[in-house]
Tab-separated table of C-alpha atoms and ligand atoms in Angstrom:
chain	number	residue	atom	x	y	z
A	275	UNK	CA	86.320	23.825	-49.405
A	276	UNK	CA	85.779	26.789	-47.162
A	277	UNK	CA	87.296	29.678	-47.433
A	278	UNK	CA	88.014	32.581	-45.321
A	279	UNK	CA	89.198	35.940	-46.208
A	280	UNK	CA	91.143	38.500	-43.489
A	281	UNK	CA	90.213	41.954	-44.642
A	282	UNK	CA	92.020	44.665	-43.231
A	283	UNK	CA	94.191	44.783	-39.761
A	284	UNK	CA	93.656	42.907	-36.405
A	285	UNK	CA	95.178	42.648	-33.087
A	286	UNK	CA	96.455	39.300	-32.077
A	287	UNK	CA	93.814	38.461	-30.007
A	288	UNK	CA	91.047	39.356	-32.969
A	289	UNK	CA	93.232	37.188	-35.336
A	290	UNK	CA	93.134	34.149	-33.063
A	291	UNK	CA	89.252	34.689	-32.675
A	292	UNK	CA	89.351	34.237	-36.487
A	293	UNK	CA	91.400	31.478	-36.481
A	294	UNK	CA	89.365	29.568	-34.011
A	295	UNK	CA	86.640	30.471	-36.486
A	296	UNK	CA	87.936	28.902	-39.092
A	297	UNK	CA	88.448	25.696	-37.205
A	298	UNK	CA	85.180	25.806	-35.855
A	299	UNK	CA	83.528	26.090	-39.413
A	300	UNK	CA	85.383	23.300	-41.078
A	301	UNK	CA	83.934	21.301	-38.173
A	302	UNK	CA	80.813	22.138	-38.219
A	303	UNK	CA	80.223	22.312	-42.035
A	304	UNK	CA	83.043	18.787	-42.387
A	305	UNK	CA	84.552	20.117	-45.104
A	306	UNK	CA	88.662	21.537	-45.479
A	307	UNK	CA	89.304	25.318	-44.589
A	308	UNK	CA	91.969	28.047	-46.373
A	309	UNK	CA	92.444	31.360	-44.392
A	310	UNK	CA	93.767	33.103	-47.399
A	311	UNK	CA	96.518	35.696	-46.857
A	312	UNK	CA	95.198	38.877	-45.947
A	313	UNK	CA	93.322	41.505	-47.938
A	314	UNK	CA	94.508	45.427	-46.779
A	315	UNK	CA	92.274	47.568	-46.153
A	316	UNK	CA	93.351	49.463	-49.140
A	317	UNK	CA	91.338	47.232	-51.253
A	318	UNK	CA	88.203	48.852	-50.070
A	319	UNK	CA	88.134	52.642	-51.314
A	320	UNK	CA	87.131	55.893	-50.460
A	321	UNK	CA	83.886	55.628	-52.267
A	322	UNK	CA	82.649	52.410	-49.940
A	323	UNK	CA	83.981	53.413	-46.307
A	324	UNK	CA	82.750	55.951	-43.819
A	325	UNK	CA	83.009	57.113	-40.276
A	326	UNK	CA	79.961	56.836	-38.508
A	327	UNK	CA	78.046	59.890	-38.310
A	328	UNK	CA	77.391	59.775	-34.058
A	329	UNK	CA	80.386	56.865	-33.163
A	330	UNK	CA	82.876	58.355	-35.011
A	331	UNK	CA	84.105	55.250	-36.016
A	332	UNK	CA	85.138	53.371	-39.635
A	333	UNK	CA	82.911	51.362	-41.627
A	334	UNK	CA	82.843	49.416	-44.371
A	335	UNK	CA	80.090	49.663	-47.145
A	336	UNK	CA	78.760	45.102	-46.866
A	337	UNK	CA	77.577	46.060	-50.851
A	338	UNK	CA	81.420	46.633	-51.676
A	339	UNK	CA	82.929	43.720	-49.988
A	340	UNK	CA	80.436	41.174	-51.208
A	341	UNK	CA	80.070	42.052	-54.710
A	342	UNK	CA	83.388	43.779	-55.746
A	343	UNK	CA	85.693	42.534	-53.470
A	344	UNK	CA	84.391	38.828	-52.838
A	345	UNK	CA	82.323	37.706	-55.875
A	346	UNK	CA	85.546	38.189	-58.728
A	347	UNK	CA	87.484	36.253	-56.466
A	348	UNK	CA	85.142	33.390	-55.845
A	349	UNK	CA	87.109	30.064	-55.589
A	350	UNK	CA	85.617	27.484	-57.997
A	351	UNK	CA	85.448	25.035	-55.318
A	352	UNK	CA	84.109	27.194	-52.744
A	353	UNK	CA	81.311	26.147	-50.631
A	354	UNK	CA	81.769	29.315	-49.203
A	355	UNK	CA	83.487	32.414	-48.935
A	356	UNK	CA	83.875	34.476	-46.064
A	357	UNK	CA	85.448	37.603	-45.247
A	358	UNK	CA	86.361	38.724	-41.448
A	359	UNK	CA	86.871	41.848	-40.416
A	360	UNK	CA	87.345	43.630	-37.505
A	361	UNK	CA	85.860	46.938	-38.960
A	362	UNK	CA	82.672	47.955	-38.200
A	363	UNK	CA	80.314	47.536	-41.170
A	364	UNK	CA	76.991	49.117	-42.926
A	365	UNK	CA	74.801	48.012	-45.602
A	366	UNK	CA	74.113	51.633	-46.871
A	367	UNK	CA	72.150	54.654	-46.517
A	368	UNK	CA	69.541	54.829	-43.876
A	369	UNK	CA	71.596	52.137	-42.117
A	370	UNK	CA	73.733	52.258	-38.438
A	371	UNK	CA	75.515	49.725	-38.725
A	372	UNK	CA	75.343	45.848	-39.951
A	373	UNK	CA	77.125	42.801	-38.263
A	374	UNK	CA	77.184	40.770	-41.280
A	375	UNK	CA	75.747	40.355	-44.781
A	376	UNK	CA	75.920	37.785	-47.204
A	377	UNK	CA	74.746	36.917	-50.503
A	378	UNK	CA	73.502	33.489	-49.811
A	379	UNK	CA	72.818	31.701	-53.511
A	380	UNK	CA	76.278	33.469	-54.257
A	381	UNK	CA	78.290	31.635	-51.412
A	382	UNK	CA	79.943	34.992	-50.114
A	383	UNK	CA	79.454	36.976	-47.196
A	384	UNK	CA	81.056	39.108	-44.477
A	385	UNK	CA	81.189	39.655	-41.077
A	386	UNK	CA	82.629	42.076	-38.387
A	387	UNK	CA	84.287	41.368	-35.253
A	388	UNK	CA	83.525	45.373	-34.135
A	389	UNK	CA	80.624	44.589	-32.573
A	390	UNK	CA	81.227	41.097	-30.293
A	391	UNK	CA	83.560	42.802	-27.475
A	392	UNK	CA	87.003	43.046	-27.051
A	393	UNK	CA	88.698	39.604	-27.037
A	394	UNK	CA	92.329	41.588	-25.398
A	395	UNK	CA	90.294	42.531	-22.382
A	396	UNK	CA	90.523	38.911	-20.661
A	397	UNK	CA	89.558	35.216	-20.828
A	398	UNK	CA	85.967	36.105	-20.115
A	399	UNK	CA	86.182	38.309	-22.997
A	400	UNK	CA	88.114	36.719	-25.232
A	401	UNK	CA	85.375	33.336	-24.811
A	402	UNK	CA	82.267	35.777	-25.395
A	403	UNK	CA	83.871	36.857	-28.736
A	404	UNK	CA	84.711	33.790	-29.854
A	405	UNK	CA	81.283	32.429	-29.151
A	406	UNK	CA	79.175	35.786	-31.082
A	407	UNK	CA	81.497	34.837	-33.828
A	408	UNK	CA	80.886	31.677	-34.263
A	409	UNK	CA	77.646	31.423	-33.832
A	410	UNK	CA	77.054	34.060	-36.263
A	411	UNK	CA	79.461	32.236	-38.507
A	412	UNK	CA	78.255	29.222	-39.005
A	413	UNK	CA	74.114	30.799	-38.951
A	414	UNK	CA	74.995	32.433	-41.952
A	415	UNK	CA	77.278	30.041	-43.327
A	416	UNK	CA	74.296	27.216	-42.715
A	417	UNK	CA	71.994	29.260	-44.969
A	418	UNK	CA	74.070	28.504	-47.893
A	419	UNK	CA	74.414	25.227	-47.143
A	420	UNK	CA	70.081	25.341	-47.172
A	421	UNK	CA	69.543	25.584	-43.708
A	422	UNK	CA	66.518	27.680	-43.060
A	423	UNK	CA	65.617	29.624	-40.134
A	424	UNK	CA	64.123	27.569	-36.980
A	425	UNK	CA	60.787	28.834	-35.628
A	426	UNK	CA	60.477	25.711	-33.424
A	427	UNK	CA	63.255	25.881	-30.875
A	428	UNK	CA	65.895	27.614	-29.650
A	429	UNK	CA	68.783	27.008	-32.101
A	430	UNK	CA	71.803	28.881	-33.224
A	431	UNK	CA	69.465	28.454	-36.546
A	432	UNK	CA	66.973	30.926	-35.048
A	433	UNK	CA	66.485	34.227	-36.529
A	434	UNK	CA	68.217	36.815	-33.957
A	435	UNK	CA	67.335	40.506	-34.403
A	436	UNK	CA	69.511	42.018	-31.762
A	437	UNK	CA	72.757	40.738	-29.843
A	438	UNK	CA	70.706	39.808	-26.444
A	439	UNK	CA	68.319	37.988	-28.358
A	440	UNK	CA	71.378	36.418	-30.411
A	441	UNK	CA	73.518	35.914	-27.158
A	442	UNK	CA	70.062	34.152	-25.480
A	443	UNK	CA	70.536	31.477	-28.488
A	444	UNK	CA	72.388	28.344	-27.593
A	445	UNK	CA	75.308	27.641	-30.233
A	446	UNK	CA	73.823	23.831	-30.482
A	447	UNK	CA	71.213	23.439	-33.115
A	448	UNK	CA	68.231	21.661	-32.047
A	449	UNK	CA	67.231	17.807	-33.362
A	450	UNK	CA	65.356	19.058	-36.536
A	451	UNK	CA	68.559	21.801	-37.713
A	452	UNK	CA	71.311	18.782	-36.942
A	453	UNK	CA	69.194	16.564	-39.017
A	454	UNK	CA	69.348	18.999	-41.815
A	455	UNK	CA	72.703	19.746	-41.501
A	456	UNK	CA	73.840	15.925	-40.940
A	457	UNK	CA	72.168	15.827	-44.452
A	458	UNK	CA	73.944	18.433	-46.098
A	459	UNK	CA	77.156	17.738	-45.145
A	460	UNK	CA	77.066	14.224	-45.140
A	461	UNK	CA	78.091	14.122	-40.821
A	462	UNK	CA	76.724	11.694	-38.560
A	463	UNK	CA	75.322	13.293	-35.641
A	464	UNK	CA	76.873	11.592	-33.168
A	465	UNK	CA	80.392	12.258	-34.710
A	466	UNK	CA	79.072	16.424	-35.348
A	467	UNK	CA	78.549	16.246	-31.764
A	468	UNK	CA	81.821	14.683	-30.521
A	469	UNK	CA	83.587	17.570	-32.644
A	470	UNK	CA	81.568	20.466	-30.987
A	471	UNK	CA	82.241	19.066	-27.390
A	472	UNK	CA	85.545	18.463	-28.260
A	473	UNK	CA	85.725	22.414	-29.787
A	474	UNK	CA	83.847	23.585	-27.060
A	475	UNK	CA	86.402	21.737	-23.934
A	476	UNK	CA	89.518	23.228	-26.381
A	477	UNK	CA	87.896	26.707	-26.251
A	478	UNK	CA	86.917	26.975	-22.825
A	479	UNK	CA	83.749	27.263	-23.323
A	480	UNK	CA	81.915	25.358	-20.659
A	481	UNK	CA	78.368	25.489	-21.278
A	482	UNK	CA	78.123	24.561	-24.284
A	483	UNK	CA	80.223	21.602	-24.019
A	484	UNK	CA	78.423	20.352	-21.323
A	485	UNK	CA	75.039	20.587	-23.887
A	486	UNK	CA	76.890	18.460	-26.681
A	487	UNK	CA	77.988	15.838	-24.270
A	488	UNK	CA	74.784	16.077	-22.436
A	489	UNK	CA	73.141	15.491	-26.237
A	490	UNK	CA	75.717	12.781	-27.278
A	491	UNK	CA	74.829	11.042	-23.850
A	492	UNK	CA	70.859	11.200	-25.225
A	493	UNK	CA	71.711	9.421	-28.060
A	494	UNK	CA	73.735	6.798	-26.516
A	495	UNK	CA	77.111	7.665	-27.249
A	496	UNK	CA	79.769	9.233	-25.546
B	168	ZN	ZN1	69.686	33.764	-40.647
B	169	ZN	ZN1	66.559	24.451	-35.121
């Protein structure tokens, strides 16, 4: 099971985005999703929340979140647990800001929507979101399922530094990552693929489900 964990407020628009996530993952990874009821933001206290010093905006200390907030609550049967947030976040002093951080061995992470546009502006928006989201979803969310990062193509598995280089990334994993993940989640790829077009044509997003179909075609299937 998967398990995803609404921290603090959203507009309707953000809370679709996660929503679409958590389809998304339990696609990718094969394996059920619960979006638990929301956590307030008044779980996080004064003690692990700032306002950025230049931005003048909210954060919320990763540290917090993963180990006080996240790792008491663990489900037994988690494969992972995620938090979402549409809060800006940072790891801790001499840090700007963070767009996600997880504690992979531990199965728990979170990650902010601050930083991947805003989803009310318009359809355009509202697909480039989704996308950032997902992708950096299920990247992280692949590590604890023993993924590694890919150094030989370019792969939502690739190590991103910045959100050009991350938005330069395809959200399709190359031969070698599917393999992997095929193996760890016990997915054929032919039937991983047919889910990710299929995600892709629901979500509008074009591109990319014209590479799965273009890959499912390689492999002889349709
Ligand atoms: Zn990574
Ligand atoms: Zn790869």
């Amino acid at each position: 099971m998967l398990y995803i964990y609404p921290l603090g407020a959203f507009t309707p628009e953000q809370r679709r985005v996660v929503d679409r996530t958590a389809e998304f993952l339990g696609l990718t990874f094969h394996r059920p999703v619960r979006v638990l009821p929301d956590l307030p933001l008044s779980a996080v206290p004064a003690r692990a929340r700032r306002v950025h010093p230049v931005e003048r905006q909210p954060q919320l200390l990763t540290r917090f979140v993963r180990d006080e907030l996240l790792k008491p609550r663990l489900p037994e049967d988690a494969a992972a647990f995620l938090a979402l947030t549409a809060v800006d976040l940072w790891p801790g002093e001499g840090w700007n800001f963070v767009y996600g951080d997880a504690s992979l061995h531990e199965r728990v992470g979170v990650w902010s929507l601050a930083r991947n546009g805003d989803p009310s502006k318009g359809p355009e928006a509202f697909r480039l979101c989704l996308l950032r989201t997902i992708k950096t979803a299920s990247h992280e969310t692949a590590h604890m399922f023993s993924l590694e990062h890919c150094i030989r193509y370019e792969c939502n598995m690739a190590g991103s530094e910045t959100m050009e280089e991350a938005d330069r990334y395809p959200l399709a994993l190359c031969p070698e990552c599917l393999a992997k993940l095929c193996w760890a989640t016990g997915t054929q790829p032919a039937e991983h693929l047919r889910w990710m077009a299929e995600f892709c044509g629901r979500s509008g997003l074009r591109t990319d489900e014209a590479f799965f179909r273009a890959s499912l075609r390689a492999i002889g299937e349709r």
